Amino acid sequence: MSAETLRIALVGNPNCGKTALFNLLTGARQKVANYAGVTVERKVGSATLADGRTVSFIDLPGAYSLTPSTPDEAVTRDMVMGLRADEPAPDVIVAVVDATNLVMNLRLVLELRRLGRPMMVSVNMADVARARGLAIDIARLSAELGVPVVETVAVQSRGHAALLAELERQAQWSLPSQAEAKDQALSLPEAQREVRRILAVAAPGAAQFKRFNHRLDAVVMHPVWGLVLLAGLLFLMFQAVFSWASVPMDAINDAMAWAGETLSAHMADGPLRSLLVDGVIAGVGGVLVFLPQILILFLFILVLEDSGYLPRAAFLLDNVMGKVGLSGRAFIPLLSSFACAIPGIMATRTIPNWRDRLATIMVAPLMTCSARLPVYALLIGAFVPQRTVGGVNLQGLTLFVLYIAGVLSAMAVAWLLKRVWMKSSYQPLMLELPPYRLPNLRNLALGLWERARIFLRRVGTIIFALTVLLWFLSTFPAPPEGATGPAIQYSLAGYLGRALEVVFAPIGFNWQISIALVPGLAAREVAVGALGTVYALSSTGEVADALAPVIAQTWSMATAYALLAWFVFAPQCMSTLAVVRRETNAWRYPLIMAAYLFALAYFAAFVTYRVALWLGA
Ligand SMILES: Nc1nc2c(ncn2[C@@H]2O[C@H](COP(=O)(O)OP(=O)(O)OP(=O)(O)O)[C@@H](O)[C@H]2O)c(=O)[nH]1
């Protein structure tokens, strides 16, 4: 990008639609969700003006003011005030405001205006304001603020052309008189008075504007009914993961089986056929089959996100979180960790207190990330009967219990950490509640597509690579003349598995599982693909059967339960540890994390295995 590229920062309160606008302007696909604190890092994208010039847009974390109280707000302040060493201040500021919350949002605009930099205002969510009968006189608002103002509806692709045109019109951006007049520093009451004065002439209804449906909140946020509703929603979600997914999963399974058989029939026996059938199809296909379940889980999460429900759940649970010593703000990071601990750990930047933040980082990997879903689903599919008892799908129930086990252990560990190590006083949750909104279909579709893409990319890259590597290790060296039993026993992986079995035998894992845990260090789903490959190669038949029936026959119930318990804690995810290192800036924390998770996983699997054996499983 040339030095003259105009750099434009999007700045505004949390949840006013900055990222939606950024996506619209630049064609990017950053995450948009109906709660505050989604964007915690600056993101850069570019757009082309009508005159052919390229400009770059910078999406910044939401901020209530330029006096930051959290690390993500500090990112915004440093950027707009030009405090970063590596990057100059932006050339132009586009202050994005939520039209339905002008009283609050304009305060930041006044602060920004005081910086005396070229700026304009985008009144976003104009559709909602209009639908609720709030009239905003854009020309008056512009005159009162002394800066250009445009109306935008980021989710309906409206207003961005006007915004770009305005940016172009001000091509020189030679700092007009806008900043001069009334811009000494204002105290908070003074700023509020000024905002009210401006709104009285430009949007007379704004001060009394009701953003919330209080009647709905009476139930949703009720201390008893609210929790019942939350539990019900989560329960329904896990039921759906199993009951809706069976048809597409069967289809994928059939397609894989067909591909395996066709290849076997048409290729001569040899290493290449083995690589394709036992390695790629058994390994990669074995993971791919879980795509429908992952998408169903995310459909639920996306709907809850977009509707405005999630921060309400955060408030409901703030009390519980407070009891174990976590900040209510930990809710969103922990919830994001259901997708993957990495965005969850990054989202802890919205937590102001360092000890609270660290405690949240330490327990984030205990939330069940989506990479564990294939492992759970495989074991549940193989060992829990596909039955409905009293309208409850047993497999869905088991999955629900596993997720709850993750949450409860996170709470327990947090409680312990906060008592012995990272003591800090309870800070009540201060989070702005977003309005309820019907989920935007385009948003949902994009969100699901994004998830599918992430999953497929993992399948196509790391999972594929590790599967091939494992196939190689499991195939070579070839067994000696006259050897009996499956060839894999004599391979490198076979030896490795036997060595590891010494460590894992007390918790009920056989050598096949021990092998599969190793590539699972890089990505948890690989454990499933690896089992697929290992069992395909251990079988003597022409084409390996689907994995689930094979392990159902060969493992004891106790082993299956122990492996499930292992994966509730499963310390093996290198990328998470790397992110913890980055976010905490010390090796100490990822090392402690890996050690404690490994100890917990081993302990939990041991207890589960022994108890299950004792019960005769
Ligand atoms: N109806 C309507 N909804 C919008 C509009 N712009 C954004 N939204 C929705 O508002 C919510 C917040 O949008 P985001 O783009 O994530 O907001 P943000 O300002 O980037 O939020 P943070 O990253 O938390 O600071 C999402 O649910 C969007 O779909 C709009 O113009 N009209």
XYZ file of C-alpha atoms and ligand atoms in Angstrom:
649
model
C 0.000 0.000 0.000
C 1.406 3.388 -0.888
C 2.235 5.958 1.705
C -0.530 8.249 0.447
C -3.304 5.741 1.032
C -5.916 7.482 3.129
C -6.300 5.645 6.436
C -9.749 5.792 7.947
C -10.573 4.525 11.433
C -14.043 3.343 12.407
C -14.578 4.314 16.023
C -17.656 3.951 18.178
C -19.278 2.434 21.241
C -19.379 -1.342 21.536
C -22.081 -3.045 19.507
C -23.015 -0.027 17.377
C -22.330 -1.941 14.177
C -18.765 -0.900 13.361
C -17.728 -4.327 12.222
C -20.874 -4.811 10.150
C -20.087 -1.484 8.473
C -16.442 -2.432 8.042
C -17.454 -5.683 6.360
C -19.832 -3.799 4.101
C -17.230 -1.200 3.116
C -14.330 -3.578 2.577
C -15.981 -6.870 1.699
C -14.308 -8.444 4.735
C -15.941 -11.129 6.829
C -15.104 -10.179 10.382
C -17.291 -11.538 13.121
C -20.412 -9.522 13.867
C -22.548 -10.350 16.893
C -25.197 -8.727 18.994
C -23.172 -8.038 22.105
C -20.407 -5.741 23.157
C -16.778 -6.703 22.940
C -16.613 -8.831 19.805
C -13.780 -6.896 18.220
C -10.734 -6.828 20.502
C -7.999 -6.129 17.991
C -7.727 -3.668 15.195
C -8.565 -5.055 11.757
C -7.591 -3.487 8.469
C -9.315 -3.720 5.080
C -9.462 -1.604 1.962
C -12.060 -0.080 -0.340
C -11.959 1.832 -3.603
C -13.493 5.263 -3.974
C -15.402 6.255 -7.123
C -12.365 8.215 -8.332
C -10.275 5.059 -8.225
C -8.280 5.841 -5.100
C -7.790 3.077 -2.605
C -8.449 3.876 1.015
C -7.859 1.635 3.981
C -10.335 1.185 6.791
C -9.379 0.237 10.311
C -12.009 -1.463 12.463
C -11.313 -0.795 16.124
C -12.629 -2.353 19.327
C -15.668 -0.595 20.749
C -14.988 2.089 23.355
C -17.216 4.209 25.548
C -14.629 6.905 25.895
C -11.014 7.747 25.198
C -10.166 7.099 28.840
C -9.814 3.321 28.598
C -10.758 0.904 31.333
C -9.911 -2.306 29.466
C -7.050 -3.438 27.207
C -9.280 -3.465 24.134
C -10.417 0.121 24.764
C -6.774 1.071 25.099
C -6.134 -0.283 21.592
C -8.711 2.178 20.290
C -7.413 5.146 22.245
C -3.814 4.514 21.228
C -4.793 4.256 17.607
C -6.979 7.360 17.303
C -4.683 9.488 19.430
C -1.595 8.421 17.513
C 0.090 6.876 20.563
C 1.254 3.754 18.770
C 4.927 3.581 18.004
C 4.478 1.484 14.877
C 1.672 3.360 13.213
C 0.596 6.988 12.851
C -2.852 8.244 13.806
C -5.516 7.694 11.133
C -6.085 10.424 8.552
C -9.813 10.428 9.062
C -12.075 9.235 11.849
C -15.492 7.859 11.035
C -17.419 7.934 14.287
C -20.059 5.220 14.098
C -23.078 5.789 16.332
C -26.046 3.615 17.129
C -29.114 5.628 16.104
C -31.159 3.996 18.842
C -28.774 5.056 21.586
C -27.696 8.560 20.641
C -27.614 9.852 24.207
C -24.836 7.487 25.059
C -23.075 7.339 21.691
C -22.733 11.062 21.007
C -20.594 11.516 24.086
C -17.769 9.680 22.396
C -18.332 11.732 19.251
C -17.762 14.911 21.254
C -14.581 13.455 22.676
C -13.359 12.456 19.232
C -14.168 15.859 17.834
C -11.956 17.388 20.445
C -8.956 15.641 18.921
C -9.282 18.106 16.089
C -8.776 15.497 13.392
C -10.763 15.251 10.194
C -13.874 13.282 10.978
C -17.381 12.398 9.969
C -20.259 10.594 11.641
C -22.144 7.527 10.469
C -25.555 7.181 12.110
C -25.926 3.412 11.917
C -28.951 1.222 12.737
C -31.058 3.912 11.136
C -33.555 1.204 10.188
C -34.301 0.303 13.798
C -34.619 3.925 14.849
C -36.986 4.633 12.006
C -39.087 1.549 12.622
C -39.561 2.635 16.214
C -40.609 6.111 15.165
C -37.474 8.047 16.044
C -36.898 10.846 13.548
C -33.326 12.080 13.191
C -32.685 15.257 11.272
C -29.358 14.391 9.704
C -28.735 17.892 8.322
C -29.366 19.487 11.713
C -27.213 16.936 13.449
C -24.417 17.662 11.009
C -24.809 21.406 11.532
C -24.787 21.061 15.321
C -21.779 18.756 15.367
C -19.983 20.709 12.683
C -18.943 17.529 10.833
C -20.478 15.627 7.910
C -23.097 13.056 8.941
C -24.522 10.162 6.906
C -27.135 7.543 7.701
C -26.214 3.859 7.344
C -27.857 0.480 7.759
C -24.869 -1.812 7.768
C -26.782 -5.074 7.718
C -28.888 -4.079 4.719
C -26.026 -2.633 2.693
C -27.424 0.878 2.866
C -25.633 4.165 3.229
C -22.116 2.970 2.523
C -22.096 4.577 -0.899
C -23.026 7.928 0.665
C -20.317 7.405 3.255
C -17.676 6.738 0.617
C -18.912 9.679 -1.453
C -18.595 11.952 1.556
C -15.072 10.706 2.179
C -14.252 11.455 -1.425
C -15.818 14.902 -1.363
C -13.583 15.816 1.539
C -10.678 14.611 -0.567
C -8.189 17.006 0.909
C -9.359 16.553 4.428
C -7.452 19.659 5.186
C -8.858 19.872 8.667
C -11.842 22.207 8.257
C -12.966 24.524 10.962
C -14.919 21.733 12.600
C -12.622 21.276 15.512
C -12.163 24.803 16.529
C -15.295 26.129 18.167
C -16.521 24.606 21.405
C -13.966 21.968 21.992
C -12.238 22.484 25.229
C -12.318 19.377 27.422
C -15.791 18.831 28.794
C -16.553 17.265 32.146
C -18.998 14.375 32.078
C -22.041 16.475 33.148
C -21.065 19.163 30.665
C -20.778 16.606 27.892
C -24.154 15.181 28.806
C -25.696 18.628 28.723
C -24.172 19.306 25.324
C -25.477 15.996 23.963
C -28.959 16.777 25.217
C -28.830 20.226 23.663
C -27.836 18.800 20.278
C -30.464 16.078 20.426
C -33.193 18.530 21.394
C -32.846 20.152 17.978
C -31.717 17.226 15.811
C -33.622 14.224 17.186
C -36.172 15.380 19.747
C -37.418 11.892 20.613
C -33.967 10.444 21.287
C -33.752 11.184 25.005
C -36.930 9.249 25.795
C -36.335 6.524 23.246
C -36.994 3.031 24.608
C -34.521 0.476 23.337
C -35.747 -2.509 25.256
C -38.618 -4.784 25.441
C -38.856 -4.882 29.205
C -41.649 -7.402 29.244
C -39.502 -10.046 27.604
C -36.666 -9.306 30.009
C -38.978 -9.867 32.980
C -38.928 -13.565 32.064
C -35.519 -13.914 30.401
C -33.677 -12.212 33.257
C -35.820 -13.635 36.058
C -33.559 -15.291 38.648
C -35.510 -18.558 38.513
C -37.333 -18.646 35.164
C -34.357 -17.154 33.430
C -32.137 -20.021 34.573
C -34.799 -22.574 33.667
C -35.010 -21.055 30.204
C -31.237 -21.070 29.818
C -30.947 -24.701 30.871
C -33.823 -25.568 28.520
C -32.192 -23.824 25.576
C -28.861 -25.556 26.111
C -30.572 -28.889 26.538
C -32.472 -28.421 23.296
C -29.265 -27.477 21.544
C -27.519 -30.746 22.413
C -30.582 -32.807 21.617
C -30.643 -31.219 18.190
C -26.958 -31.988 17.593
C -27.772 -35.688 17.631
C -31.320 -35.889 16.398
C -31.009 -33.546 13.409
C -27.590 -34.624 12.271
C -28.135 -38.323 11.668
C -29.380 -38.035 8.077
C -26.559 -35.880 6.679
C -24.021 -37.879 8.701
C -25.245 -41.147 7.255
C -24.993 -39.611 3.814
C -21.366 -38.584 4.360
C -20.560 -41.995 5.820
C -22.113 -43.748 2.844
C -20.212 -41.545 0.444
C -16.939 -42.355 2.225
C -17.680 -46.072 2.239
C -18.518 -45.929 -1.441
C -15.300 -44.062 -2.211
C -13.295 -46.627 -0.231
C -14.892 -49.582 -1.962
C -14.570 -48.061 -5.415
C -10.891 -47.341 -4.905
C -10.269 -50.809 -3.509
C -12.027 -52.410 -6.438
C -10.184 -50.443 -9.094
C -6.700 -50.146 -7.695
C -4.107 -52.833 -7.372
C -3.183 -53.719 -3.830
C -0.186 -51.694 -2.711
C 1.012 -48.765 -0.665
C -0.852 -46.142 -2.712
C -4.170 -47.868 -2.284
C -3.507 -48.285 1.407
C -2.593 -44.610 1.700
C -5.830 -43.535 0.036
C -8.177 -46.031 1.624
C -6.723 -46.598 5.080
C -5.045 -43.236 5.432
C -7.010 -40.527 3.707
C -10.514 -41.956 3.557
C -10.482 -43.608 6.954
C -8.705 -40.682 8.625
C -9.994 -37.549 6.930
C -13.419 -39.009 6.174
C -13.712 -40.055 9.780
C -13.430 -36.430 10.856
C -15.420 -34.938 7.987
C -18.496 -36.834 9.007
C -18.914 -34.569 12.042
C -19.465 -31.436 9.986
C -23.292 -31.551 10.298
C -23.119 -31.734 14.091
C -20.717 -28.837 14.279
C -22.941 -26.744 12.047
C -26.041 -27.496 14.122
C -24.244 -26.500 17.291
C -23.137 -23.262 15.682
C -26.548 -22.532 14.260
C -27.833 -22.426 17.827
C -24.957 -20.326 19.072
C -25.307 -17.866 16.188
C -29.049 -17.461 16.753
C -28.486 -16.848 20.456
C -25.735 -14.380 19.603
C -27.664 -12.405 17.078
C -30.902 -12.257 19.032
C -29.313 -10.393 21.943
C -29.821 -13.284 24.346
C -26.212 -14.020 25.262
C -25.315 -10.975 27.352
C -28.539 -11.554 29.261
C -27.358 -15.029 30.063
C -24.132 -13.379 31.223
C -26.078 -11.267 33.686
C -28.032 -14.269 34.887
C -24.835 -16.132 35.590
C -22.905 -13.176 36.941
C -23.907 -14.183 40.434
C -22.663 -17.737 39.979
C -19.478 -16.534 38.312
C -18.966 -14.045 41.127
C -19.227 -16.854 43.669
C -16.320 -18.728 42.122
C -14.426 -15.486 41.830
C -14.687 -14.881 38.087
C -15.704 -11.547 36.684
C -19.088 -11.485 34.948
C -17.147 -10.256 31.962
C -15.580 -13.696 31.750
C -18.857 -15.032 30.409
C -18.404 -13.963 26.799
C -14.799 -15.208 26.562
C -15.804 -18.508 28.108
C -18.733 -18.789 25.801
C -16.558 -18.075 22.774
C -14.357 -20.927 23.966
C -17.125 -23.344 23.018
C -16.096 -22.641 19.458
C -12.387 -22.688 20.185
C -10.321 -21.593 23.158
C -8.231 -19.285 20.984
C -10.830 -16.586 20.254
C -12.053 -17.097 23.813
C -8.645 -16.311 25.254
C -8.318 -13.295 23.001
C -11.736 -12.067 24.114
C -10.442 -11.891 27.696
C -8.936 -8.579 26.674
C -12.275 -7.045 27.634
C -11.558 -7.924 31.273
C -9.963 -4.969 33.021
C -8.467 -6.697 36.068
C -5.317 -8.690 35.226
C -5.895 -11.445 37.779
C -9.484 -11.889 36.672
C -8.248 -12.032 33.134
C -5.563 -14.568 33.899
C -7.973 -16.807 35.806
C -10.319 -16.712 32.815
C -7.508 -17.581 30.411
C -6.486 -20.502 32.605
C -9.939 -22.082 32.602
C -10.919 -21.290 28.996
C -9.594 -24.638 27.626
C -11.983 -26.469 29.938
C -14.941 -25.207 27.971
C -15.716 -27.841 25.374
C -14.309 -26.569 22.089
C -15.784 -27.716 18.813
C -12.691 -29.824 18.066
C -13.773 -32.105 20.883
C -17.201 -32.623 19.379
C -16.029 -35.278 16.891
C -14.363 -37.218 19.690
C -17.424 -37.068 21.900
C -19.751 -37.833 19.032
C -17.733 -40.858 17.964
C -17.641 -42.364 21.442
C -21.245 -41.543 22.218
C -22.342 -42.940 18.871
C -20.492 -46.167 19.619
C -21.329 -46.647 23.278
C -24.568 -44.876 24.127
C -27.688 -46.567 22.754
C -29.599 -44.555 20.189
C -32.744 -44.564 22.244
C -35.281 -42.030 23.378
C -36.440 -42.309 26.945
C -39.419 -40.185 27.881
C -38.854 -37.946 24.848
C -35.161 -37.448 25.706
C -32.546 -38.572 23.233
C -29.986 -40.439 25.374
C -27.054 -39.556 23.149
C -27.971 -35.877 23.272
C -28.296 -36.109 27.032
C -24.811 -37.592 27.353
C -23.368 -34.805 25.247
C -25.174 -32.253 27.420
C -23.661 -33.857 30.530
C -20.166 -33.726 29.023
C -20.505 -30.032 28.238
C -21.811 -29.369 31.735
C -18.867 -31.349 33.146
C -16.539 -28.978 31.300
C -18.331 -25.912 32.642
C -18.412 -27.229 36.199
C -14.747 -28.111 36.180
C -13.934 -24.653 34.810
C -15.871 -23.160 37.713
C -14.134 -25.416 40.229
C -10.661 -24.643 38.896
C -11.442 -20.929 38.808
C -12.632 -21.061 42.383
C -9.419 -22.729 43.451
C -7.206 -20.386 41.445
C -8.898 -17.317 42.795
C -8.583 -18.535 46.357
C -4.966 -19.514 46.357
C -3.257 -17.601 43.623
C -5.044 -14.758 41.895
C -7.075 -13.135 44.600
C -9.018 -10.048 43.610
C -12.198 -8.485 44.829
C -15.507 -9.104 43.090
C -16.359 -6.562 40.456
C -19.972 -6.468 39.454
C -20.716 -6.844 35.780
C -21.232 -3.627 33.899
C -22.237 -4.536 30.404
C -24.618 -2.806 28.130
C -27.544 -4.994 27.142
C -28.177 -4.984 23.417
C -31.750 -4.831 22.164
C -33.496 -8.032 21.135
C -33.399 -8.551 17.437
C -34.637 -11.191 15.046
C -31.530 -12.981 13.791
C -30.423 -11.720 10.441
C -30.526 -14.596 7.953
C -27.597 -13.363 5.942
C -25.578 -13.089 9.117
C -26.495 -16.647 10.092
C -25.646 -17.986 6.683
C -22.315 -16.175 6.665
C -21.556 -17.343 10.181
C -22.282 -20.974 9.320
C -20.309 -20.751 6.120
C -17.404 -19.293 8.052
C -17.554 -22.208 10.505
C -17.780 -24.766 7.738
C -14.829 -23.129 6.032
C -12.705 -23.191 9.189
C -13.536 -26.844 9.741
C -12.966 -27.873 6.147
C -9.712 -25.984 6.046
C -8.543 -27.855 9.123
C -9.644 -31.117 7.555
C -7.873 -30.269 4.304
C -4.618 -29.104 5.887
C -3.543 -30.133 9.348
C -5.833 -33.126 9.710
C -4.949 -34.374 6.245
C -1.231 -33.896 6.810
C -1.205 -35.597 10.170
C -3.296 -38.460 8.867
C -0.872 -39.083 6.044
C 2.044 -38.893 8.447
C 0.366 -41.317 10.779
C -0.409 -43.670 7.909
C 3.270 -43.602 7.031
C 4.377 -44.301 10.579
C 1.794 -47.059 10.860
C 2.786 -48.780 7.617
C 6.568 -48.720 7.750
C 8.677 -50.610 8.367
C 6.850 -53.561 6.850
C 6.521 -56.662 9.049
C 9.314 -59.244 8.808
C 8.880 -62.448 6.808
C 6.467 -64.857 8.394
C 5.099 -62.352 10.924
C 1.567 -62.899 12.096
C -1.203 -60.454 13.013
C -1.812 -56.953 11.595
C 1.248 -55.321 10.073
C 0.826 -52.139 12.090
C 2.162 -53.956 15.157
C 5.611 -53.979 13.587
C 5.547 -50.371 12.397
C 7.043 -47.298 14.033
C 3.636 -46.227 15.270
C 3.090 -49.685 16.675
C 6.269 -49.404 18.741
C 5.372 -45.904 19.843
C 1.903 -47.048 20.847
C 3.313 -49.878 22.911
C 5.744 -47.551 24.655
C 3.000 -45.099 25.480
C 0.685 -47.862 26.543
C 2.798 -48.221 29.673
C 1.765 -44.694 30.648
C -1.838 -45.030 29.606
C -2.704 -48.598 30.545
C -3.632 -47.648 34.126
C -6.395 -45.435 32.744
C -7.648 -48.093 30.373
C -6.222 -46.902 27.043
C -4.955 -49.564 24.648
C -2.052 -49.005 22.266
C -4.308 -47.854 19.437
C -5.678 -45.046 21.590
C -2.190 -44.210 22.804
C -1.042 -43.726 19.205
C -4.051 -41.588 18.361
C -3.409 -39.222 21.262
C -0.056 -38.176 19.815
C -1.196 -36.438 16.594
C -4.184 -35.240 18.632
C -1.719 -32.875 20.291
C -1.803 -30.675 17.237
C -5.568 -30.702 16.803
C -7.948 -32.702 18.908
C -10.104 -33.964 16.054
C -7.068 -35.696 14.637
C -7.404 -38.234 17.436
C -10.551 -39.440 15.671
C -8.960 -39.502 12.242
C -5.960 -41.272 13.732
C -8.130 -43.939 15.308
C -9.750 -44.389 11.908
C -6.389 -44.967 10.280
C -4.979 -47.139 13.039
C -8.021 -49.393 13.074
C -8.237 -49.516 9.295
C -4.654 -50.765 9.280
C -5.158 -53.171 12.139
C -8.096 -54.831 10.470
C -7.411 -57.782 8.255
C -10.503 -57.296 6.089
C -10.368 -55.715 2.640
C -12.089 -52.453 3.540
C -12.311 -51.284 7.120
C -15.761 -50.855 8.547
C -16.911 -47.524 9.902
C -14.974 -46.777 13.059
C -17.826 -46.610 15.576
C -18.943 -50.271 15.311
C -15.326 -51.427 15.424
C -14.524 -49.678 18.680
C -17.909 -50.640 20.089
C -16.841 -54.245 19.691
C -13.263 -53.990 20.812
C -13.263 -51.499 23.685
C -14.759 -51.991 27.083
C -17.345 -49.513 28.295
C -14.881 -48.457 30.997
C -12.272 -47.527 28.392
C -14.795 -45.458 26.445
C -15.875 -43.562 29.562
C -12.259 -43.003 30.588
C -11.470 -41.565 27.164
C -14.479 -39.267 27.373
C -13.294 -38.097 30.796
C -9.815 -37.573 29.341
C -11.166 -35.322 26.623
C -13.187 -33.194 29.035
C -9.778 -31.931 30.200
C -7.637 -32.948 27.211
C -4.558 -30.798 27.513
C -3.463 -31.465 23.978
C -3.789 -28.366 21.853
C -0.574 -26.662 20.886
C -2.175 -23.607 19.318
C -4.012 -22.777 22.530
C -0.800 -22.917 24.502
C 0.890 -20.682 21.946
C -1.882 -18.086 22.240
C -1.672 -18.168 26.031
C 2.023 -17.458 25.715
C 1.293 -14.517 23.463
C -1.515 -13.053 25.545
C 0.276 -13.387 28.873
C 3.716 -12.667 27.528
C 5.287 -15.386 29.663
C 6.080 -19.059 29.200
C 5.119 -19.738 32.769
C 1.389 -19.654 32.169
C 1.101 -22.016 29.201
C 3.393 -24.442 31.009
C 1.303 -24.350 34.144
C -1.805 -24.727 32.022
C -0.496 -27.778 30.173
C 0.659 -29.394 33.396
C -2.540 -28.882 35.326
C -4.740 -29.969 32.423
C -2.684 -33.100 31.895
C -2.842 -33.949 35.592
C -6.600 -33.372 35.679
C -7.184 -35.393 32.515
C -5.140 -38.296 33.797
C -6.756 -38.204 37.201
C -10.299 -37.951 35.794
C -9.712 -40.792 33.342
C -8.155 -42.936 36.073
C -11.052 -42.449 38.464
C -13.610 -42.970 35.722
C -11.912 -46.138 34.503
C -11.564 -47.661 37.960
C -15.086 -46.780 39.042
C -16.515 -48.101 35.776
C -14.577 -51.365 36.148
C -15.744 -51.677 39.715
C -19.319 -51.190 38.560
C -18.746 -53.975 36.086
C -18.798 -51.885 32.910
N -30.830 -3.588 12.336
C -29.548 -3.300 12.215
N -28.651 -4.073 12.851
C -27.351 -3.770 12.714
C -26.894 -2.691 11.935
N -25.541 -2.670 12.004
C -25.168 -3.696 12.793
N -26.253 -4.365 13.229
C -26.269 -5.503 14.163
O -25.761 -5.000 15.391
C -25.003 -5.971 16.075
C -23.617 -5.454 16.388
O -22.870 -5.323 15.214
P -21.267 -5.370 15.197
O -20.853 -4.972 13.833
O -20.762 -6.636 15.781
O -20.932 -4.201 16.224
P -19.527 -3.613 16.672
O -19.743 -2.170 16.876
O -18.451 -4.018 15.742
O -19.349 -4.327 18.069
P -18.012 -4.556 18.946
O -17.091 -5.358 18.112
O -18.512 -5.309 20.115
O -17.494 -3.225 19.318
C -25.037 -7.213 15.196
O -26.071 -8.057 15.662
C -25.363 -6.649 13.817
O -26.028 -7.609 13.014
C -27.885 -1.865 11.270
O -27.582 -0.889 10.608
N -29.182 -2.233 11.455
